[in-house]
Short mmCIF file of C-alpha atoms and ligand atoms in Angstrom, two decimals:
data_model
loop_
_atom_site.label_atom_id
_atom_site.label_comp_id
_atom_site.label_asym_id
_atom_site.label_seq_id
_atom_site.Cartn_x
_atom_site.Cartn_y
_atom_site.Cartn_z
CA MET A 1 4.96 17.12 -21.91
CA SER A 2 7.57 14.52 -21.21
CA SER A 3 10.53 16.84 -21.86
CA GLU A 4 9.58 19.06 -18.92
CA TRP A 5 10.21 16.16 -16.57
CA LEU A 6 12.57 13.90 -18.36
CA GLY A 7 14.63 15.73 -20.97
CA ASP A 8 15.07 13.51 -24.03
CA GLY A 9 14.15 10.26 -22.36
CA GLN A 10 10.87 8.71 -21.40
CA LEU A 11 9.52 7.34 -18.17
CA VAL A 12 9.56 3.57 -17.76
CA VAL A 13 7.52 2.29 -14.82
CA VAL A 14 7.98 -1.28 -13.61
CA SER A 15 5.66 -3.02 -11.18
CA ASN A 16 4.98 -6.67 -10.50
CA ARG A 17 1.43 -6.73 -11.75
CA VAL A 18 0.23 -4.56 -14.61
CA THR A 19 -3.40 -4.23 -15.59
CA VAL A 20 -4.13 -2.39 -18.80
CA ALA A 21 -6.29 0.59 -17.81
CA SER A 22 -9.86 0.68 -19.00
CA PRO A 23 -12.78 2.84 -17.87
CA LYS A 24 -14.42 -0.26 -16.39
CA LYS A 25 -11.40 -1.29 -14.35
CA ALA A 26 -10.60 2.27 -13.18
CA ASN A 27 -13.27 1.99 -10.54
CA GLN A 28 -11.78 -1.23 -9.19
CA ALA A 29 -8.09 -0.42 -9.15
CA GLY A 30 -6.23 -0.10 -5.85
CA GLY A 31 -4.14 2.84 -4.70
CA LEU A 32 -0.80 1.83 -6.24
CA ALA A 33 -2.25 1.29 -9.70
CA VAL A 34 -4.21 4.55 -9.53
CA GLY A 35 -1.05 6.44 -8.50
CA LEU A 36 1.15 5.03 -11.26
CA LEU A 37 -1.55 5.63 -13.82
CA ALA A 38 -1.74 9.27 -12.75
CA ALA A 39 2.00 9.73 -13.42
CA LEU A 40 2.01 7.88 -16.75
CA ARG A 41 -1.08 9.69 -18.02
CA GLU A 42 0.63 13.00 -17.33
CA VAL A 43 4.12 12.34 -18.68
CA GLY A 44 3.56 9.30 -20.95
CA GLY A 45 5.88 6.31 -21.20
CA ILE A 46 6.18 2.56 -20.83
CA TRP A 47 4.62 0.40 -18.08
CA PHE A 48 6.35 -2.96 -17.83
CA GLY A 49 5.42 -5.94 -15.66
CA TRP A 50 3.66 -9.23 -15.26
CA SER A 51 0.49 -9.65 -17.33
CA GLY A 52 -1.35 -11.70 -14.71
CA GLU A 53 -1.18 -14.77 -17.03
CA THR A 54 0.71 -17.95 -16.19
CA THR A 55 2.05 -20.58 -18.62
CA LEU A 56 3.25 -24.17 -18.32
CA GLU A 57 5.99 -23.59 -20.94
CA PRO A 58 8.60 -20.78 -20.77
CA PRO A 59 6.70 -17.53 -21.47
CA GLY A 60 6.48 -16.16 -25.02
CA PRO A 61 7.80 -12.72 -26.08
CA VAL A 62 6.84 -9.48 -24.33
CA ARG A 63 3.43 -8.25 -25.53
CA ARG A 64 3.11 -4.56 -26.27
CA GLN A 65 -0.09 -2.61 -26.30
CA ARG A 66 -0.71 1.14 -26.49
CA SER A 67 -3.43 2.98 -24.64
CA GLY A 68 -3.24 6.78 -25.06
CA PRO A 69 0.13 8.02 -23.79
CA ILE A 70 0.96 4.66 -22.18
CA GLN A 71 2.76 1.82 -23.91
CA TYR A 72 2.16 -1.39 -21.95
CA ALA A 73 4.81 -4.12 -22.12
CA LEU A 74 3.65 -7.35 -20.51
CA THR A 75 5.33 -10.63 -19.76
CA ASP A 76 3.74 -13.87 -18.61
CA LEU A 77 5.27 -16.06 -15.89
CA THR A 78 5.47 -19.83 -15.62
CA VAL A 79 3.16 -21.41 -13.08
CA ASP A 80 6.16 -22.49 -10.95
CA ASP A 81 7.75 -19.04 -10.98
CA PHE A 82 4.47 -17.39 -10.12
CA GLU A 83 4.11 -19.75 -7.17
CA ASP A 84 7.62 -19.42 -5.71
CA TYR A 85 8.46 -15.83 -6.64
CA TYR A 86 5.10 -14.20 -6.01
CA SER A 87 2.84 -16.34 -3.80
CA ASN A 88 5.75 -17.63 -1.74
CA PHE A 89 8.82 -15.39 -1.53
CA ALA A 90 7.08 -12.04 -2.02
CA ASN A 91 3.93 -12.81 -0.06
CA ARG A 92 5.09 -15.35 2.54
CA THR A 93 8.63 -14.10 3.20
CA LEU A 94 9.08 -10.40 2.46
CA TRP A 95 5.53 -9.22 3.16
CA PRO A 96 5.31 -10.63 6.72
CA LEU A 97 8.95 -9.76 7.51
CA PHE A 98 8.63 -6.14 6.40
CA HIS A 99 5.41 -5.86 8.44
CA TYR A 100 7.14 -7.13 11.62
CA ARG A 101 5.53 -10.57 11.47
CA ILE A 102 8.55 -12.87 11.46
CA ASP A 103 6.29 -15.38 13.22
CA LEU A 104 4.49 -15.70 9.86
CA ALA A 105 7.57 -15.46 7.61
CA THR A 106 9.02 -18.59 5.96
CA TYR A 107 12.63 -18.60 4.80
CA ASN A 108 13.03 -21.06 1.94
CA HIS A 109 16.03 -21.21 -0.42
CA ARG A 110 14.02 -22.51 -3.39
CA TRP A 111 11.63 -19.57 -3.12
CA TYR A 112 14.52 -17.13 -2.98
CA ALA A 113 16.12 -18.70 -6.07
CA ALA A 114 12.82 -18.18 -7.93
CA TYR A 115 12.67 -14.56 -6.73
CA ARG A 116 16.10 -13.85 -8.19
CA ARG A 117 15.30 -15.81 -11.36
CA VAL A 118 12.17 -13.78 -12.06
CA ASN A 119 14.00 -10.51 -11.40
CA ARG A 120 16.65 -11.64 -13.92
CA LEU A 121 13.91 -12.49 -16.42
CA PHE A 122 12.33 -9.04 -15.92
CA ALA A 123 15.74 -7.40 -16.51
CA GLU A 124 16.40 -9.39 -19.69
CA ARG A 125 13.00 -8.50 -21.05
CA LEU A 126 13.12 -4.87 -20.05
CA GLN A 127 16.63 -4.04 -21.28
CA PRO A 128 15.81 -4.10 -25.04
CA LEU A 129 12.95 -1.64 -24.44
CA LEU A 130 15.16 1.06 -22.88
CA GLY A 131 16.46 4.11 -24.74
CA PRO A 132 19.69 5.75 -23.53
CA ASP A 133 17.98 8.67 -21.75
CA ASP A 134 15.01 6.81 -20.30
CA VAL A 135 14.54 6.82 -16.55
CA VAL A 136 13.24 3.68 -14.86
CA TRP A 137 10.99 3.80 -11.80
CA ILE A 138 10.64 0.39 -10.14
CA HIS A 139 7.98 -0.44 -7.56
CA ASP A 140 7.81 -2.49 -4.45
CA TYR A 141 9.22 -5.45 -2.64
CA HIS A 142 8.73 -7.92 -5.49
CA LEU A 143 11.46 -6.23 -7.50
CA ILE A 144 14.24 -5.24 -5.09
CA PRO A 145 17.00 -7.01 -7.13
CA LEU A 146 15.94 -5.55 -10.48
CA ALA A 147 18.55 -2.73 -10.46
CA SER A 148 21.38 -5.22 -9.80
CA GLU A 149 20.16 -7.43 -12.63
CA LEU A 150 19.85 -4.49 -15.03
CA ARG A 151 23.32 -3.20 -14.11
CA ARG A 152 24.71 -6.70 -14.71
CA LEU A 153 23.37 -6.44 -18.27
CA GLY A 154 25.18 -3.12 -18.72
CA VAL A 155 22.17 -0.82 -18.28
CA GLU A 156 23.38 2.65 -17.25
CA ASN A 157 20.04 4.46 -17.10
CA ARG A 158 18.92 6.30 -13.96
CA LEU A 159 17.07 3.81 -11.77
CA ALA A 160 14.69 4.64 -8.92
CA PHE A 161 12.95 2.33 -6.49
CA PHE A 162 9.91 2.98 -4.31
CA LEU A 163 9.01 0.73 -1.40
CA HIS A 164 5.25 0.86 -0.75
CA ILE A 165 5.48 -1.12 2.49
CA PRO A 166 7.45 -0.31 5.67
CA PHE A 167 11.16 -0.99 5.95
CA PRO A 168 11.60 -3.04 9.14
CA ALA A 169 13.89 -2.36 12.08
CA PRO A 170 17.47 -3.51 11.29
CA GLU A 171 17.37 -6.37 13.81
CA MET A 172 14.18 -7.64 12.22
CA PHE A 173 15.57 -7.40 8.67
CA ALA A 174 18.73 -9.16 9.84
CA THR A 175 16.76 -12.38 10.42
CA LEU A 176 16.47 -12.85 6.65
CA PRO A 177 19.19 -15.21 5.39
CA TRP A 178 19.63 -13.04 2.25
CA GLN A 179 19.53 -9.70 4.09
CA ARG A 180 22.90 -8.46 2.89
CA GLU A 181 22.32 -9.30 -0.76
CA LEU A 182 18.94 -7.57 -0.80
CA ALA A 183 20.22 -4.50 1.02
CA LEU A 184 23.08 -4.20 -1.47
CA ASP A 185 20.50 -4.58 -4.24
CA LEU A 186 18.74 -1.51 -2.87
CA CYS A 187 22.05 0.38 -2.87
CA ASN A 188 22.32 -0.29 -6.62
CA TYR A 189 19.51 2.18 -7.35
CA ASP A 190 20.20 5.88 -7.82
CA ILE A 191 17.19 6.79 -5.70
CA VAL A 192 15.47 4.70 -3.03
CA GLY A 193 12.12 6.14 -1.97
CA PHE A 194 10.29 5.18 1.22
CA GLN A 195 6.89 6.18 2.57
CA THR A 196 8.07 7.84 5.80
CA GLU A 197 11.08 9.26 7.58
CA THR A 198 10.87 6.29 9.96
CA ASP A 199 11.45 3.90 7.05
CA VAL A 200 14.35 6.04 5.85
CA ARG A 201 15.89 5.93 9.34
CA GLN A 202 15.51 2.17 9.62
CA PHE A 203 17.12 1.57 6.25
CA LEU A 204 20.00 3.96 6.91
CA ALA A 205 20.54 2.38 10.33
CA TYR A 206 20.87 -0.99 8.60
CA VAL A 207 23.25 0.46 6.00
CA ASP A 208 25.35 1.96 8.78
CA LEU A 209 25.33 -1.02 11.17
CA GLU A 210 25.52 -3.95 8.78
CA LEU A 211 27.03 -2.62 5.56
CA GLY A 212 29.44 -0.06 6.98
CA GLY A 213 27.95 2.58 4.70
CA GLN A 214 27.85 6.29 5.35
CA VAL A 215 25.57 9.22 4.70
CA THR A 216 27.80 11.60 2.80
CA HIS A 217 25.77 14.64 1.83
CA ALA A 218 22.15 15.77 2.27
CA GLY A 219 20.47 12.42 1.74
CA TRP A 220 23.24 10.89 -0.37
CA SER A 221 24.82 7.70 0.91
CA ARG A 222 27.76 5.59 -0.05
CA VAL A 223 28.29 1.85 0.34
CA GLU A 224 31.48 0.45 -1.18
CA ASN A 225 31.55 2.14 -4.61
CA ARG A 226 27.80 2.72 -4.83
CA ARG A 227 26.32 6.17 -4.34
CA PHE A 228 22.59 6.58 -3.94
CA ARG A 229 20.00 8.91 -2.53
CA VAL A 230 17.44 7.88 0.08
CA ALA A 231 14.28 9.94 0.59
CA ALA A 232 10.85 9.85 2.21
CA ILE A 233 8.26 10.44 -0.52
CA PRO A 234 4.86 9.76 1.07
CA ILE A 235 2.28 8.55 -1.44
CA GLY A 236 -1.05 10.37 -1.65
CA ILE A 237 -4.33 10.34 -3.48
CA ASP A 238 -6.16 12.70 -5.82
CA PRO A 239 -8.51 14.37 -3.30
CA ASP A 240 -10.45 16.23 -5.99
CA GLU A 241 -11.19 12.99 -7.80
CA PHE A 242 -12.57 11.55 -4.57
CA ALA A 243 -14.60 14.66 -3.82
CA ARG A 244 -16.13 14.49 -7.33
CA MET A 245 -16.76 10.77 -7.06
CA VAL A 246 -18.74 11.09 -3.85
CA GLU A 247 -21.15 13.52 -5.50
CA THR A 248 -22.04 11.12 -8.33
CA PRO A 249 -25.49 9.47 -8.43
CA GLU A 250 -23.90 6.04 -7.91
CA ALA A 251 -22.15 7.13 -4.70
CA GLN A 252 -25.23 8.89 -3.39
CA ARG A 253 -27.44 5.89 -4.21
CA GLN A 254 -25.11 3.64 -2.26
CA ARG A 255 -25.08 6.11 0.63
CA GLN A 256 -28.88 6.32 0.68
CA ARG A 257 -29.31 2.56 0.52
CA LEU A 258 -27.03 2.06 3.48
CA GLU A 259 -28.62 4.91 5.42
CA ASP A 260 -32.10 3.44 4.91
CA SER A 261 -30.89 0.17 6.40
CA LEU A 262 -29.49 1.73 9.58
CA GLY A 263 -32.78 2.71 11.19
CA GLY A 264 -31.31 5.98 12.51
CA ARG A 265 -28.20 4.36 14.01
CA LYS A 266 -24.73 5.81 13.55
CA LEU A 267 -22.32 4.04 11.24
CA ILE A 268 -18.74 2.91 11.86
CA ILE A 269 -16.92 1.72 8.74
CA GLY A 270 -13.74 -0.22 8.00
CA VAL A 271 -12.43 -0.98 4.49
CA ASP A 272 -9.32 -3.06 3.87
CA ARG A 273 -7.96 -5.95 1.89
CA LEU A 274 -8.42 -9.07 4.01
CA ASP A 275 -4.82 -9.04 5.23
CA TYR A 276 -3.33 -9.84 8.64
CA THR A 277 -1.43 -6.53 8.62
CA LYS A 278 -4.68 -4.58 8.68
CA GLY A 279 -5.62 -5.52 12.26
CA ILE A 280 -9.14 -6.72 11.46
CA PRO A 281 -9.57 -9.25 14.32
CA GLU A 282 -8.21 -6.70 16.82
CA ARG A 283 -10.67 -4.12 15.46
CA LEU A 284 -13.60 -6.51 15.82
CA LYS A 285 -12.58 -7.24 19.42
CA ALA A 286 -12.43 -3.49 20.05
CA PHE A 287 -15.97 -3.18 18.69
CA GLU A 288 -17.04 -5.99 21.00
CA ALA A 289 -15.47 -4.09 23.92
CA LEU A 290 -17.40 -0.98 22.86
CA LEU A 291 -20.71 -2.87 22.84
CA GLU A 292 -19.87 -4.42 26.21
CA SER A 293 -19.28 -0.97 27.68
CA MET A 294 -22.73 0.29 26.59
CA GLU A 295 -26.14 -0.30 28.10
CA PRO A 296 -28.13 -2.44 25.60
CA SER A 297 -30.57 0.47 25.23
CA ASP A 298 -27.65 2.65 23.98
CA HIS A 299 -26.63 0.34 21.16
CA GLY A 300 -27.30 3.01 18.54
CA VAL A 301 -24.49 1.95 16.25
CA SER A 302 -23.76 -0.44 13.38
CA PHE A 303 -20.32 -1.43 12.16
CA VAL A 304 -19.80 -2.27 8.47
CA GLN A 305 -16.47 -4.01 7.82
CA ILE A 306 -15.67 -4.46 4.13
CA SER A 307 -12.77 -6.85 3.60
CA ALA A 308 -11.98 -7.39 -0.07
CA PRO A 309 -10.63 -10.91 -0.72
CA SER A 310 -6.85 -10.92 -1.11
CA ARG A 311 -4.10 -13.53 -1.73
CA SER A 312 -6.58 -16.28 -1.00
CA GLU A 313 -4.13 -18.96 -2.25
CA VAL A 314 -1.85 -18.22 0.75
CA PRO A 315 -2.57 -20.36 3.88
CA GLU A 316 -2.04 -17.47 6.36
CA TYR A 317 -4.81 -15.55 4.57
CA GLN A 318 -7.13 -18.56 4.61
CA ARG A 319 -6.62 -18.84 8.38
CA LEU A 320 -7.32 -15.13 8.83
CA ARG A 321 -10.57 -15.48 6.93
CA VAL A 322 -11.74 -18.23 9.25
CA GLU A 323 -10.73 -16.17 12.30
CA VAL A 324 -12.63 -13.09 11.11
CA GLU A 325 -15.72 -15.12 10.21
CA THR A 326 -15.70 -16.83 13.61
CA LEU A 327 -15.32 -13.54 15.47
CA SER A 328 -18.10 -11.87 13.46
CA GLY A 329 -20.44 -14.77 14.20
CA HIS A 330 -19.52 -14.62 17.88
CA ILE A 331 -20.14 -10.86 18.18
CA ASN A 332 -23.42 -10.97 16.31
CA GLY A 333 -24.57 -14.02 18.24
CA ARG A 334 -23.83 -12.24 21.49
CA PHE A 335 -25.30 -8.79 20.83
CA SER A 336 -27.85 -8.96 17.98
CA ASP A 337 -31.48 -8.22 18.62
CA ALA A 338 -34.55 -9.29 16.63
CA ASP A 339 -34.34 -6.05 14.61
CA TRP A 340 -30.60 -5.26 14.72
CA VAL A 341 -27.32 -6.89 13.77
CA PRO A 342 -24.38 -4.87 15.16
CA LEU A 343 -21.71 -6.05 12.73
CA ARG A 344 -21.96 -6.50 8.97
CA TYR A 345 -18.89 -8.27 7.68
CA LEU A 346 -18.67 -8.21 3.88
CA ASN A 347 -16.01 -10.41 2.31
CA ARG A 348 -16.27 -8.82 -1.13
CA SER A 349 -15.07 -5.72 -2.94
CA PHE A 350 -17.03 -2.61 -3.92
CA SER A 351 -16.37 0.00 -6.59
CA ARG A 352 -14.37 3.01 -5.38
CA THR A 353 -17.41 5.17 -6.10
CA ALA A 354 -19.66 3.06 -3.86
CA LEU A 355 -16.99 3.13 -1.14
CA SER A 356 -16.85 6.93 -1.26
CA GLY A 357 -20.60 7.16 -0.59
CA MET A 358 -20.34 4.80 2.38
CA PHE A 359 -17.33 6.72 3.76
CA GLN A 360 -19.31 9.92 3.60
CA LEU A 361 -22.27 8.50 5.49
CA SER A 362 -20.22 7.06 8.36
CA ARG A 363 -19.63 8.85 11.63
CA VAL A 364 -16.40 6.95 12.33
CA GLY A 365 -13.81 5.53 9.91
CA LEU A 366 -11.64 2.83 11.46
CA VAL A 367 -8.19 2.45 9.95
CA THR A 368 -6.27 0.41 12.48
CA PRO A 369 -3.52 -1.63 10.77
CA LEU A 370 -0.92 -3.32 12.96
CA ARG A 371 1.65 -2.02 10.47
CA ASP A 372 1.15 -0.25 7.12
CA GLY A 373 3.45 1.57 4.71
CA MET A 374 1.05 4.47 4.24
CA ASN A 375 -2.63 3.39 4.03
CA LEU A 376 -4.54 5.19 1.34
CA VAL A 377 -7.95 4.28 2.76
CA ALA A 378 -7.27 6.79 5.57
CA LYS A 379 -6.72 9.57 3.02
CA GLU A 380 -9.67 8.51 0.87
CA TYR A 381 -11.88 8.54 3.96
CA VAL A 382 -10.90 12.15 4.69
CA ALA A 383 -11.38 13.23 1.06
CA ALA A 384 -14.89 11.74 0.90
CA GLN A 385 -16.23 13.66 3.93
CA ASP A 386 -18.70 16.52 3.80
CA ALA A 387 -16.72 19.41 5.35
CA GLU A 388 -19.91 20.66 7.05
CA ASP A 389 -20.65 17.34 8.75
CA PRO A 390 -17.53 15.21 8.63
CA GLY A 391 -16.87 11.79 10.15
CA VAL A 392 -14.03 11.09 12.56
CA LEU A 393 -10.98 9.06 11.55
CA VAL A 394 -9.60 6.59 14.10
CA LEU A 395 -6.10 5.84 12.87
CA SER A 396 -3.37 3.43 13.95
CA ARG A 397 -0.10 4.98 15.03
CA PHE A 398 1.57 2.22 12.98
CA ALA A 399 0.19 3.40 9.62
CA GLY A 400 2.50 5.70 7.66
CA ALA A 401 -0.48 8.05 7.28
CA ALA A 402 -0.37 8.77 11.04
CA GLY A 403 2.68 10.97 10.43
CA GLU A 404 0.51 13.35 8.41
CA LEU A 405 -3.08 13.05 9.64
CA ASP A 406 -2.77 14.63 13.07
CA GLY A 407 -6.48 15.47 13.10
CA ALA A 408 -7.29 11.77 13.50
CA LEU A 409 -7.77 10.01 16.83
CA ILE A 410 -4.45 8.17 16.90
CA VAL A 411 -4.55 4.76 18.59
CA ASN A 412 -2.45 1.72 19.37
CA PRO A 413 -4.36 -0.98 17.43
CA TYR A 414 -3.20 -3.70 19.86
CA ASP A 415 -4.95 -1.90 22.73
CA ILE A 416 -8.57 -2.87 22.10
CA TYR A 417 -9.89 -0.78 25.02
CA GLN A 418 -8.17 2.33 23.70
CA VAL A 419 -9.63 1.70 20.24
CA ALA A 420 -13.07 1.15 21.81
CA ARG A 421 -12.75 4.48 23.66
CA ALA A 422 -11.71 6.22 20.43
CA MET A 423 -14.76 4.78 18.62
CA ASP A 424 -16.95 6.07 21.42
CA ALA A 425 -15.25 9.50 21.29
CA GLY A 426 -15.84 9.60 17.52
CA LEU A 427 -19.51 8.69 17.86
CA THR A 428 -20.13 11.42 20.44
CA MET A 429 -17.76 14.15 19.19
CA PRO A 430 -19.35 17.61 18.83
CA LEU A 431 -19.69 19.02 15.31
CA ASP A 432 -17.18 21.86 15.87
CA GLU A 433 -14.42 19.49 16.86
CA ARG A 434 -15.21 17.15 13.96
CA LYS A 435 -15.00 20.06 11.53
CA ASP A 436 -11.78 21.33 13.03
CA ARG A 437 -10.09 17.92 12.87
CA HIS A 438 -11.31 17.31 9.32
CA GLN A 439 -10.04 20.69 8.19
CA ARG A 440 -6.54 19.87 9.46
CA MET A 441 -6.57 16.49 7.77
CA ILE A 442 -7.86 17.57 4.38
CA GLN A 443 -5.09 20.18 4.26
CA GLN A 444 -2.54 17.41 4.74
CA VAL A 445 -4.21 15.18 2.15
CA ARG A 446 -4.03 18.05 -0.34
CA HIS A 447 -0.47 18.91 0.61
CA HIS A 448 0.80 15.33 0.04
CA ASP A 449 -1.33 14.48 -2.99
CA ILE A 450 -0.59 12.02 -5.77
CA THR A 451 0.87 14.63 -8.12
CA GLY A 452 3.32 15.71 -5.42
CA TRP A 453 4.35 12.08 -4.97
CA TRP A 454 5.23 11.28 -8.56
CA SER A 455 6.62 14.72 -9.39
CA LYS A 456 8.99 14.63 -6.40
CA SER A 457 10.09 11.14 -7.42
CA LEU A 458 10.83 12.23 -10.98
CA ARG A 459 12.58 15.37 -9.79
CA LEU A 460 14.91 13.32 -7.58
CA LEU A 461 15.51 10.90 -10.43
CA ARG A 462 17.07 13.65 -12.51
CA GLU A 463 19.39 14.87 -9.75
CA ARG A 464 23.04 13.89 -9.88
CA PRO A 465 25.15 13.36 -6.73
CA PRO A 466 26.78 16.58 -5.52
CA LEU A 467 30.54 16.86 -5.92
CA ALA A 468 30.89 16.79 -2.14
CA ALA A 469 29.76 13.15 -2.27
CA GLU A 470 32.55 12.14 -4.70
C1 LIG B 1 0.10 -0.94 -0.33
C2 LIG B 1 0.66 -0.67 1.08
C3 LIG B 1 0.30 1.77 0.71
C4 LIG B 1 -9.91 -1.45 -0.77
N1 LIG B 1 -11.04 -2.19 -0.78
C5 LIG B 1 -11.57 -1.99 -1.98
C6 LIG B 1 -10.74 -1.12 -2.68
N2 LIG B 1 -9.75 -0.81 -1.93
C7 LIG B 1 -8.72 0.15 -2.34
C8 LIG B 1 -8.68 1.33 -1.41
C9 LIG B 1 -7.25 1.82 -1.61
C10 LIG B 1 -6.50 0.54 -1.93
O1 LIG B 1 -7.45 -0.45 -2.31
C11 LIG B 1 -5.77 -0.01 -0.73
O2 LIG B 1 -4.64 0.78 -0.50
P1 LIG B 1 -3.95 0.80 0.93
O3 LIG B 1 -2.94 1.88 0.89
O4 LIG B 1 -4.95 1.04 1.98
O5 LIG B 1 -3.32 -0.65 1.18
P2 LIG B 1 -2.50 -1.78 0.34
O6 LIG B 1 -3.35 -2.46 -0.65
O7 LIG B 1 -1.96 -2.68 1.39
O8 LIG B 1 -1.33 -1.00 -0.41
C12 LIG B 1 0.06 0.60 1.65
C13 LIG B 1 -0.12 1.43 -0.71
O9 LIG B 1 0.48 0.22 -1.15
C14 LIG B 1 0.25 2.53 -1.70
O10 LIG B 1 1.61 2.85 -1.62
O11 LIG B 1 -0.46 2.89 1.16
O12 LIG B 1 0.62 0.87 2.93
O13 LIG B 1 0.42 -1.78 1.94
O14 LIG B 1 -7.15 2.68 -2.70
O15 LIG B 1 -9.67 2.24 -1.76
N3 LIG B 1 -10.98 -0.70 -3.93
C15 LIG B 1 -12.11 -1.18 -4.52
N4 LIG B 1 -12.96 -2.04 -3.87
C16 LIG B 1 -12.74 -2.46 -2.60
O16 LIG B 1 -13.54 -3.22 -2.03
N5 LIG B 1 -12.36 -0.77 -5.76
#
């Protein structure tokens, strides 16, 4: 199997957090983990990263564990490194900056030193595991410097990077004190994959304006003596898996339970990690505007917002939680009746199977991030619909998925009245139009599925620069 994709070598995937797959956890994993698992199950190989454990002393040796075709290689982190590399630099510097929230980004030299230190540690621990023909596929903003650190140790393997979040506009990125170093780190990969063409453009604009680099040949670029390929490789889902999941008794039980509680009202649903990039307060205000615009006798709708807890050690997330709880209380206090609560805000997670059943029941799916690399919930929502009676997707223009899902009602998530109008349009849309829009979207979801994502990435990894780029 592996030779078809990788010749004599094997695939080595690196991500910050690695959770050893088990049937129990499969139903809880998020999109990134599900996607990487799909690739490794198909071609086999090593998955290297942080175990999720922290230590007070320097971490012990890498732990290896096999599960089917996947060899896991896990390292612990010290409590201090975890704090400054992950909770601080990754989540309080790069995450807000790359999502256009420099108002929430903190630039701290100690955090950056920890970020580089942990990337060096990852490189030192990964290098002994690599065979000469292995290809290494590194994921996300936690690990941007890993190629530079591996090269410093003499590693010559093909190295690819995939950024799951947006790449910001050059002027935005330029606010980071270590902008140049990190951009040059990206140029040390053979392949740099982004979610969308917009991200590719932003990165190449930065390379051109700030690094004096040039695009030399069909996607190949050169900066100083580095040659690398930049490509948009939009991540997808496994739509068949979702379609199967929604037919299971568990999904249908969840659907029925929710339906019984609605008293004949239509359902609007939102599902996101509780993250300020997802536009949850704006969405709640849009729902309030929708209720305001209706006669009380027309309030035939309930909104279920599921916000799985996320990064709760980070102060910006704690503040968001308070804001969302306050807004929910305000909206329910203002509009509830003795037998109806308009908004159900659930600060907990559900199994993917249960989510699929709730997606299928809803008339409107609200996916309105202020900025999002792709957003897999949008695609999962489409895949879970009954093609004969589908729900309507209301989708932010600032989600990467908006470039593909043209059958959605595309909105500016900052414009709460526009989002309210889109919700209303979704609730009242005739069946023919719903079917037509769904048909267009499911075709896109199938076209850019998870297999296409990893196979395109591996194909690019094997390509060598054309002679014209010499
Ligand atoms: C990053 C980028 C990019 C959500 N709530 C529950 C739950 N989820 C699952 C969803 C989906 C995944 O988590 C979330 O993926 P998203 O793509 O929507 O967002 P991020 O977590 O921000 O992911 C993003 C992605 O990486 C992949 O490249 O699309 O732009 O930000 O699969 O279903 N899963 C379970 N319970 C929940 O309550 N089990």
